Coordinates of C-alpha atoms in Angstrom, one line a residue:
Y1 CA -5.0 -22.4 20.7
E2 CA -1.4 -23.3 19.9
K3 CA 0.2 -24.9 16.9
D4 CA 3.6 -26.4 16.8
Y5 CA 5.5 -25.8 13.5
S6 CA 8.8 -27.1 14.8
G7 CA 8.5 -30.5 13.0
H8 CA 8.1 -29.1 9.6
Y9 CA 11.3 -27.2 8.8
S10 CA 14.9 -27.6 9.6
G11 CA 17.0 -24.5 9.4
T12 CA 18.2 -21.5 11.5
S13 CA 16.0 -20.5 14.5
G14 CA 15.1 -17.1 15.9
E15 CA 14.8 -13.9 14.0
E16 CA 18.2 -13.7 12.2
I17 CA 20.6 -12.2 10.5
A18 CA 22.5 -9.1 9.5
G19 CA 22.1 -7.9 5.9
D20 CA 18.7 -7.7 4.2
S21 CA 19.8 -6.7 0.7
A22 CA 19.1 -10.1 -0.9
P23 CA 16.1 -10.4 -3.1
V24 CA 13.0 -12.2 -1.6
S25 CA 13.7 -15.2 -3.7
D26 CA 16.9 -15.8 -1.7
K27 CA 15.0 -15.6 1.6
V28 CA 12.0 -17.9 0.9
D29 CA 12.9 -21.6 0.7
D30 CA 10.3 -22.5 -1.9
L31 CA 8.8 -19.7 -3.9
S32 CA 6.3 -22.0 -5.6
V33 CA 4.3 -21.9 -2.4
L34 CA 3.6 -18.2 -3.1
N35 CA 1.0 -19.4 -5.6
S36 CA -1.2 -20.5 -2.7
I37 CA -1.4 -16.9 -1.7
N38 CA -2.0 -15.5 -5.2
T39 CA -5.0 -17.8 -5.8
L40 CA -6.7 -17.3 -2.5
V41 CA -7.8 -13.7 -2.8
P42 CA -7.0 -11.9 -6.0
G43 CA -6.1 -8.3 -5.6
P44 CA -6.2 -5.4 -8.1
S45 CA -2.6 -4.4 -7.7
M46 CA 0.1 -6.4 -9.3
Y47 CA 3.7 -6.9 -8.2
P48 CA 6.1 -5.2 -8.7
L49 CA 4.7 -1.8 -7.9
T50 CA 6.2 1.2 -9.7
F51 CA 8.1 3.6 -7.5
P52 CA 6.1 6.9 -7.2
P53 CA 8.3 9.7 -8.5
D54 CA 6.8 12.2 -6.1
G55 CA 8.2 10.1 -3.2
S56 CA 11.8 10.5 -4.2
A57 CA 12.4 13.8 -2.6
T58 CA 12.0 12.5 0.9
G59 CA 14.9 10.8 2.7
W60 CA 13.1 7.8 4.2
F61 CA 10.6 6.6 1.6
P62 CA 12.8 5.1 -1.2
D63 CA 14.3 2.5 1.2
A64 CA 11.0 1.8 2.8
F65 CA 9.3 1.3 -0.6
R66 CA 12.0 -1.1 -1.8
F67 CA 11.8 -3.1 1.5
V68 CA 8.0 -3.8 1.3
N69 CA 7.7 -4.1 -2.5
V70 CA 8.1 -7.9 -2.5
N71 CA 6.1 -10.6 -4.2
L72 CA 3.7 -11.9 -1.6
G73 CA 0.5 -12.0 -3.7
G74 CA -2.2 -9.6 -4.8
P75 CA -3.8 -8.7 -1.4
Y76 CA -0.4 -7.8 0.1
T77 CA 0.6 -5.8 -2.9
S78 CA -2.7 -3.9 -2.8
L79 CA -2.2 -3.0 0.8
V80 CA 1.3 -1.7 0.0
D81 CA -0.3 0.4 -2.9
Q82 CA -2.9 1.7 -0.4
W83 CA -0.1 2.6 2.0
I84 CA 1.7 4.6 -0.7
T85 CA -1.6 6.6 -1.1
F86 CA -1.6 7.3 2.6
E87 CA 2.0 8.5 2.6
R88 CA 1.3 10.7 -0.4
I89 CA -1.6 12.5 1.2
S90 CA 0.6 12.9 4.3
N91 CA 3.1 14.7 2.0
W92 CA 5.7 11.9 2.5
Q93 CA 6.5 13.4 6.0
T94 CA 7.5 11.5 9.1
K95 CA 5.6 12.2 12.3
N96 CA 7.6 12.9 15.4
T97 CA 5.6 10.2 17.3
G98 CA 5.1 6.7 15.9
L99 CA 2.5 4.0 16.5
A100 CA 2.2 3.0 20.1
K101 CA 5.0 0.7 21.3
L102 CA 2.8 -1.2 23.8
N103 CA 2.4 -4.8 22.6
R104 CA 4.6 -4.2 19.6
P105 CA 6.3 -7.5 18.3
M106 CA 9.8 -7.7 19.7
E107 CA 11.1 -8.4 16.2
L108 CA 10.0 -5.0 15.0
T109 CA 11.6 -3.3 18.0
T110 CA 14.9 -5.2 17.3
W111 CA 14.7 -4.1 13.6
I112 CA 14.2 -0.5 14.4
N113 CA 16.9 -0.4 17.1
Y114 CA 19.4 -1.8 14.6
G115 CA 18.6 0.9 12.1
R116 CA 16.2 -1.0 9.8
Y117 CA 16.8 -2.4 6.3
N118 CA 20.3 -3.7 5.6
K119 CA 21.5 -3.6 9.2
K120 CA 19.3 -6.3 10.7
R121 CA 17.6 -9.1 8.8
I122 CA 14.5 -10.4 10.6
K123 CA 13.5 -14.0 9.7
I124 CA 10.4 -15.5 11.2
T125 CA 11.0 -19.3 11.3
P126 CA 8.2 -21.9 11.2
E127 CA 8.7 -22.5 15.0
R128 CA 8.0 -18.8 15.6
V129 CA 5.4 -17.8 13.0
H130 CA 2.2 -18.7 14.9
Q131 CA 3.3 -16.7 18.0
F132 CA 4.4 -13.8 15.8
A133 CA 0.8 -13.8 14.3
V134 CA -0.7 -13.8 17.8
N135 CA 1.6 -11.0 18.9
F136 CA 0.8 -9.0 15.8
W137 CA -3.0 -9.3 16.3
I138 CA -2.6 -8.2 19.9
W139 CA -0.6 -5.1 18.8
W140 CA -3.0 -4.3 15.9
S141 CA -6.0 -4.6 18.2
S142 CA -4.4 -2.3 20.8
L143 CA -3.9 0.4 18.0
Q144 CA -7.6 0.6 17.2
P145 CA -9.5 3.9 17.7
S146 CA -11.6 4.0 20.9
W147 CA -14.8 3.7 18.8
R148 CA -13.9 0.3 17.5
A149 CA -14.7 -2.7 19.8
V150 CA -12.4 -5.6 20.3
G151 CA -13.7 -9.1 20.9
E152 CA -12.8 -11.7 23.6
D153 CA -10.2 -13.2 21.2
N154 CA -8.3 -9.9 21.3
R155 CA -9.2 -9.2 17.7
P156 CA -11.1 -6.2 16.4
L157 CA -14.8 -6.6 15.7
A158 CA -16.2 -5.5 12.4
A159 CA -16.5 -1.7 12.3
K160 CA -20.2 -1.0 11.6
E161 CA -19.5 2.7 11.2
M162 CA -16.4 4.8 11.2
K163 CA -16.0 8.0 13.3
D164 CA -13.7 10.9 13.2
D165 CA -11.2 10.0 15.9
W166 CA -8.2 8.4 14.1
K167 CA -5.4 9.6 16.3
S168 CA -4.1 6.1 17.3
L169 CA -3.7 5.1 13.6
D170 CA -2.9 8.4 11.9
H171 CA 0.9 7.9 12.0
Y172 CA 2.8 8.3 8.8
G173 CA 6.5 8.1 7.8
Q174 CA 9.0 5.6 8.9
N175 CA 7.5 5.3 12.4
G176 CA 3.9 4.8 11.2
W177 CA 2.0 2.3 9.0
L178 CA 5.3 1.2 7.5
S179 CA 5.9 -0.8 10.7
L180 CA 2.6 -2.6 10.2
V181 CA 3.4 -3.4 6.6
V182 CA 6.9 -4.6 7.4
C183 CA 5.4 -7.0 10.0
L184 CA 3.1 -8.4 7.3
R185 CA 6.1 -9.0 5.0
W186 CA 7.9 -11.0 7.7
W187 CA 4.8 -12.9 8.6
G188 CA 4.1 -13.8 5.0
E189 CA 7.6 -14.9 4.4
G190 CA 7.5 -17.0 7.6
L191 CA 4.4 -18.8 6.3
M192 CA 6.2 -19.7 3.1
R193 CA 8.7 -21.7 5.2
V194 CA 6.0 -23.8 6.8
Q195 CA 6.1 -27.1 4.9
N196 CA 2.9 -28.7 6.3
E197 CA 0.2 -27.7 3.8
T198 CA -2.7 -27.6 6.3
L199 CA -0.8 -25.5 8.8
R200 CA 0.4 -23.2 6.1
K201 CA -3.1 -22.8 4.6
E202 CA -4.5 -21.9 8.1
G203 CA -1.7 -19.4 8.6
I204 CA -2.3 -17.8 5.2
D205 CA -6.0 -17.5 5.9
D206 CA -5.2 -15.7 9.2
W207 CA -2.6 -13.5 7.4
L208 CA -5.1 -12.5 4.7
M209 CA -7.7 -11.7 7.4
A210 CA -5.2 -9.3 8.9
I211 CA -4.5 -7.7 5.5
E212 CA -8.2 -7.3 4.8
D213 CA -8.8 -5.7 8.2
M214 CA -5.9 -3.4 7.9
A215 CA -7.0 -2.4 4.3
I216 CA -10.5 -1.5 5.6
M217 CA -9.1 0.7 8.4
L218 CA -6.4 2.3 6.2
G219 CA -9.1 3.1 3.6
G220 CA -11.2 4.7 6.3
L221 CA -8.3 6.8 7.5
I222 CA -7.4 7.9 4.0
S223 CA -11.0 8.9 3.3
Y224 CA -11.1 10.9 6.6
K225 CA -7.9 12.7 5.8
Q226 CA -9.0 13.5 2.3
M227 CA -12.1 15.3 3.7
L228 CA -10.0 17.6 6.0

């Protein structure tokens, strides 16, 4: 199905703009809408997360942590906290190969090609946010291990049991799960710009579903690596 967000926001279009050093409050048009996320699914982790001192020795992690440590509600913050655990047990290293590029959202490719962080600001507008969500789900589904089935809607089916083949998702460092978390940040911020409450609520529900599914799989991956 398709939704049209174009009538609910007037502003710049496309991904936008160079320079991402501004705080999240400068990027979201109405931060009061964040309350709708915080009350939907409470999470155990609270914003802001504390920087893990053992991650300071690596060259890539401090910038990555600052970029994803934004206030988008408990479920998002909990996933970021879980991601930190994954990077810690991976010794804060960066793998030579990253997550598969096939079906990757074009905004992520643009951001990486421009050098990440301050060099290219990605802004998902209301006109684009639904399609970004569709594209993210397609990419996420394509990254699933071979033992996990995908439904007719191109979304992963519930994993009844987890097996030992995690190669497609076991990617750490700046080319790994960071890219997935970054997409969640852009997606969440894009939803905050949708002024129609019904459309925003539907979008948030979908976003939270993605966070929950990612948290389940990341938890399984962490458990697998801790047993090695």
